[in-house]
PDB file of C-alpha atoms in Angstrom:
ATOM      1  CA  UNK A   1       6.920  33.935 -17.008  1.00 67.00           C
ATOM      2  CA  UNK A   2       8.766  31.674 -14.553  1.00 76.00           C
ATOM      3  CA  UNK A   3       6.966  28.679 -13.651  1.00 78.00           C
ATOM      4  CA  UNK A   4       7.364  27.022 -10.174  1.00 82.00           C
ATOM      5  CA  UNK A   5       8.446  23.643 -10.520  1.00 84.00           C
ATOM      6  CA  UNK A   6       5.803  21.189  -9.096  1.00 83.00           C
ATOM      7  CA  UNK A   7       6.552  18.441  -6.809  1.00 84.00           C
ATOM      8  CA  UNK A   8       5.414  15.140  -8.307  1.00 88.00           C
ATOM      9  CA  UNK A   9       3.753  12.468  -6.287  1.00 91.00           C
ATOM     10  CA  UNK A  10       6.012   9.361  -5.374  1.00 92.00           C
ATOM     11  CA  UNK A  11       3.624   6.753  -3.890  1.00 93.00           C
ATOM     12  CA  UNK A  12       3.978   3.524  -1.897  1.00 92.00           C
ATOM     13  CA  UNK A  13       1.212   1.272  -0.725  1.00 93.00           C
ATOM     14  CA  UNK A  14       1.052  -0.078   2.613  1.00 93.00           C
ATOM     15  CA  UNK A  15      -1.089  -3.311   3.351  1.00 93.00           C
ATOM     16  CA  UNK A  16      -1.915  -3.328   7.083  1.00 92.00           C
ATOM     17  CA  UNK A  17      -4.189  -5.582   9.426  1.00 90.00           C
ATOM     18  CA  UNK A  18      -6.749  -3.449  11.029  1.00 86.00           C
ATOM     19  CA  UNK A  19      -6.949  -3.929  15.011  1.00 72.00           C
ATOM     20  CA  UNK A  20      -8.314  -7.340  15.254  1.00 63.00           C
ATOM     21  CA  UNK A  21      -8.026  -9.971  18.105  1.00 62.00           C
ATOM     22  CA  UNK A  22      -4.889 -11.545  16.613  1.00 58.00           C
ATOM     23  CA  UNK A  23      -3.307  -8.908  14.798  1.00 55.00           C
ATOM     24  CA  UNK A  24      -2.549  -5.379  16.120  1.00 64.00           C
ATOM     25  CA  UNK A  25      -2.293  -3.326  13.276  1.00 73.00           C
ATOM     26  CA  UNK A  26       0.697  -5.147  12.134  1.00 83.00           C
ATOM     27  CA  UNK A  27       2.279  -4.317   8.584  1.00 87.00           C
ATOM     28  CA  UNK A  28       1.730  -6.881   5.924  1.00 89.00           C
ATOM     29  CA  UNK A  29       4.083  -5.305   3.382  1.00 90.00           C
ATOM     30  CA  UNK A  30       4.851  -2.075   1.500  1.00 90.00           C
ATOM     31  CA  UNK A  31       4.412  -1.909  -2.183  1.00 90.00           C
ATOM     32  CA  UNK A  32       6.602   0.582  -4.307  1.00 88.00           C
ATOM     33  CA  UNK A  33       5.812  -0.604  -7.977  1.00 88.00           C
ATOM     34  CA  UNK A  34       3.171  -1.991 -10.341  1.00 86.00           C
ATOM     35  CA  UNK A  35       5.002  -5.191 -10.877  1.00 87.00           C
ATOM     36  CA  UNK A  36       5.153  -6.065  -7.343  1.00 86.00           C
ATOM     37  CA  UNK A  37       1.535  -5.258  -6.794  1.00 86.00           C
ATOM     38  CA  UNK A  38       0.483  -7.373  -9.728  1.00 84.00           C
ATOM     39  CA  UNK A  39       2.603 -10.332  -8.434  1.00 84.00           C
ATOM     40  CA  UNK A  40       1.542 -10.145  -4.849  1.00 84.00           C
ATOM     41  CA  UNK A  41      -2.226  -9.236  -5.126  1.00 84.00           C
ATOM     42  CA  UNK A  42      -4.828 -10.320  -7.734  1.00 77.00           C
ATOM     43  CA  UNK A  43      -6.637  -6.933  -8.203  1.00 81.00           C
ATOM     44  CA  UNK A  44      -9.911  -6.428  -9.681  1.00 78.00           C
ATOM     45  CA  UNK A  45      -9.953  -5.167 -13.172  1.00 81.00           C
ATOM     46  CA  UNK A  46     -12.623  -2.629 -14.552  1.00 80.00           C
ATOM     47  CA  UNK A  47     -14.638  -4.485 -17.309  1.00 79.00           C
ATOM     48  CA  UNK A  48     -14.423  -1.656 -20.069  1.00 83.00           C
ATOM     49  CA  UNK A  49     -11.034   0.114 -19.298  1.00 86.00           C
ATOM     50  CA  UNK A  50      -9.147  -2.720 -17.682  1.00 82.00           C
ATOM     51  CA  UNK A  51      -7.854  -0.530 -14.912  1.00 87.00           C
ATOM     52  CA  UNK A  52      -7.073  -2.203 -11.801  1.00 85.00           C
ATOM     53  CA  UNK A  53      -8.495  -1.157  -8.355  1.00 87.00           C
ATOM     54  CA  UNK A  54      -9.016  -1.887  -4.721  1.00 91.00           C
ATOM     55  CA  UNK A  55     -11.809  -0.613  -2.813  1.00 92.00           C
ATOM     56  CA  UNK A  56     -13.453  -1.269   0.778  1.00 95.00           C
ATOM     57  CA  UNK A  57     -15.170  -4.472   0.731  1.00 95.00           C
ATOM     58  CA  UNK A  58     -12.651  -6.276  -1.503  1.00 93.00           C
ATOM     59  CA  UNK A  59     -11.481  -9.818  -0.622  1.00 93.00           C
ATOM     60  CA  UNK A  60      -7.705 -10.028  -0.955  1.00 93.00           C
ATOM     61  CA  UNK A  61      -5.122 -12.971  -0.212  1.00 90.00           C
ATOM     62  CA  UNK A  62      -2.494 -11.601   1.895  1.00 89.00           C
ATOM     63  CA  UNK A  63      -0.058 -14.007   3.622  1.00 86.00           C
ATOM     64  CA  UNK A  64      -2.176 -16.956   2.532  1.00 86.00           C
ATOM     65  CA  UNK A  65      -5.177 -15.414   4.310  1.00 87.00           C
ATOM     66  CA  UNK A  66      -8.375 -14.399   2.994  1.00 91.00           C
ATOM     67  CA  UNK A  67      -8.945 -10.758   4.061  1.00 92.00           C
ATOM     68  CA  UNK A  68     -11.571  -8.108   3.668  1.00 94.00           C
ATOM     69  CA  UNK A  69     -10.491  -4.610   2.897  1.00 95.00           C
ATOM     70  CA  UNK A  70     -12.157  -2.383   5.717  1.00 95.00           C
ATOM     71  CA  UNK A  71     -10.531   0.894   5.127  1.00 95.00           C
ATOM     72  CA  UNK A  72      -8.384   2.821   3.008  1.00 97.00           C
ATOM     73  CA  UNK A  73      -6.402   6.016   3.754  1.00 96.00           C
ATOM     74  CA  UNK A  74      -4.123   8.561   1.897  1.00 96.00           C
ATOM     75  CA  UNK A  75      -1.716  10.807   3.457  1.00 94.00           C
ATOM     76  CA  UNK A  76       0.683  13.238   1.772  1.00 94.00           C
ATOM     77  CA  UNK A  77       4.042  14.140   3.640  1.00 92.00           C
ATOM     78  CA  UNK A  78       5.385  17.679   3.749  1.00 90.00           C
ATOM     79  CA  UNK A  79       8.679  16.445   2.284  1.00 90.00           C
ATOM     80  CA  UNK A  80      10.018  13.558   0.405  1.00 89.00           C
ATOM     81  CA  UNK A  81      11.003  10.469   2.429  1.00 86.00           C
ATOM     82  CA  UNK A  82      14.625   9.442   1.713  1.00 84.00           C
ATOM     83  CA  UNK A  83      14.789   5.706   1.395  1.00 79.00           C
ATOM     84  CA  UNK A  84      18.229   5.287   0.021  1.00 75.00           C
ATOM     85  CA  UNK A  85      20.296   5.139   2.944  1.00 67.00           C
ATOM     86  CA  UNK A  86      18.027   2.602   4.852  1.00 61.00           C
ATOM     87  CA  UNK A  87      20.170  -0.048   6.731  1.00 58.00           C
ATOM     88  CA  UNK A  88      19.077  -3.608   7.571  1.00 53.00           C
ATOM     89  CA  UNK A  89      16.872  -5.999   5.895  1.00 53.00           C
ATOM     90  CA  UNK A  90      13.649  -5.049   4.150  1.00 61.00           C
ATOM     91  CA  UNK A  91      11.297  -8.027   4.906  1.00 64.00           C
ATOM     92  CA  UNK A  92       8.096  -5.884   4.198  1.00 72.00           C
ATOM     93  CA  UNK A  93       8.593  -5.155   0.625  1.00 79.00           C
ATOM     94  CA  UNK A  94       9.210  -7.676  -2.238  1.00 76.00           C
ATOM     95  CA  UNK A  95      11.467  -5.132  -3.889  1.00 79.00           C
ATOM     96  CA  UNK A  96      13.890  -2.393  -3.071  1.00 79.00           C
ATOM     97  CA  UNK A  97      12.352   0.661  -1.276  1.00 82.00           C
ATOM     98  CA  UNK A  98      12.131   4.101  -3.216  1.00 85.00           C
ATOM     99  CA  UNK A  99      11.624   7.523  -1.847  1.00 88.00           C
ATOM    100  CA  UNK A 100       8.138   8.571  -1.457  1.00 90.00           C
ATOM    101  CA  UNK A 101       5.971  11.443  -0.227  1.00 93.00           C
ATOM    102  CA  UNK A 102       2.682  10.051  -0.289  1.00 95.00           C
ATOM    103  CA  UNK A 103       0.974   6.655   1.006  1.00 94.00           C
ATOM    104  CA  UNK A 104      -2.101   4.829   0.510  1.00 95.00           C
ATOM    105  CA  UNK A 105      -2.726   2.549   3.320  1.00 95.00           C
ATOM    106  CA  UNK A 106      -5.027  -0.514   2.785  1.00 95.00           C
ATOM    107  CA  UNK A 107      -6.431  -1.740   6.061  1.00 94.00           C
ATOM    108  CA  UNK A 108      -7.668  -5.238   6.002  1.00 94.00           C
ATOM    109  CA  UNK A 109      -9.309  -7.946   8.488  1.00 92.00           C
ATOM    110  CA  UNK A 110      -8.915 -11.700   8.022  1.00 90.00           C
ATOM    111  CA  UNK A 111     -12.260 -13.273   7.041  1.00 90.00           C
ATOM    112  CA  UNK A 112     -12.006 -15.817   9.828  1.00 87.00           C
ATOM    113  CA  UNK A 113     -12.294 -12.937  12.416  1.00 84.00           C
ATOM    114  CA  UNK A 114     -15.251 -11.455  10.788  1.00 81.00           C
ATOM    115  CA  UNK A 115     -17.272 -14.635  11.119  1.00 75.00           C
TER     116      UNK A 115
END
């Protein structure tokens, strides 16, 4: 029996401002690996399993601002997005980019705008 080669998920995480008065859905950063996520954001850990997670309602510090997570979305591309031949400077990722075919987007609003 010949098995079809299954495409694996290659993920990136986008942190982005939700539409607010001061930020028009501007990207904050793209994360391509665990080490960058852990160095940029202090995630909550599940008490029993020690797994890290982000959920709506969490408070994260991004760009020096306390922000509330207001939405999380997931999308799956029909093809792998090749990031190997990008030109220019990548200011939105703390590391080199990698190819990806799915993205989790975490939308936040600064706490000062929620008051």
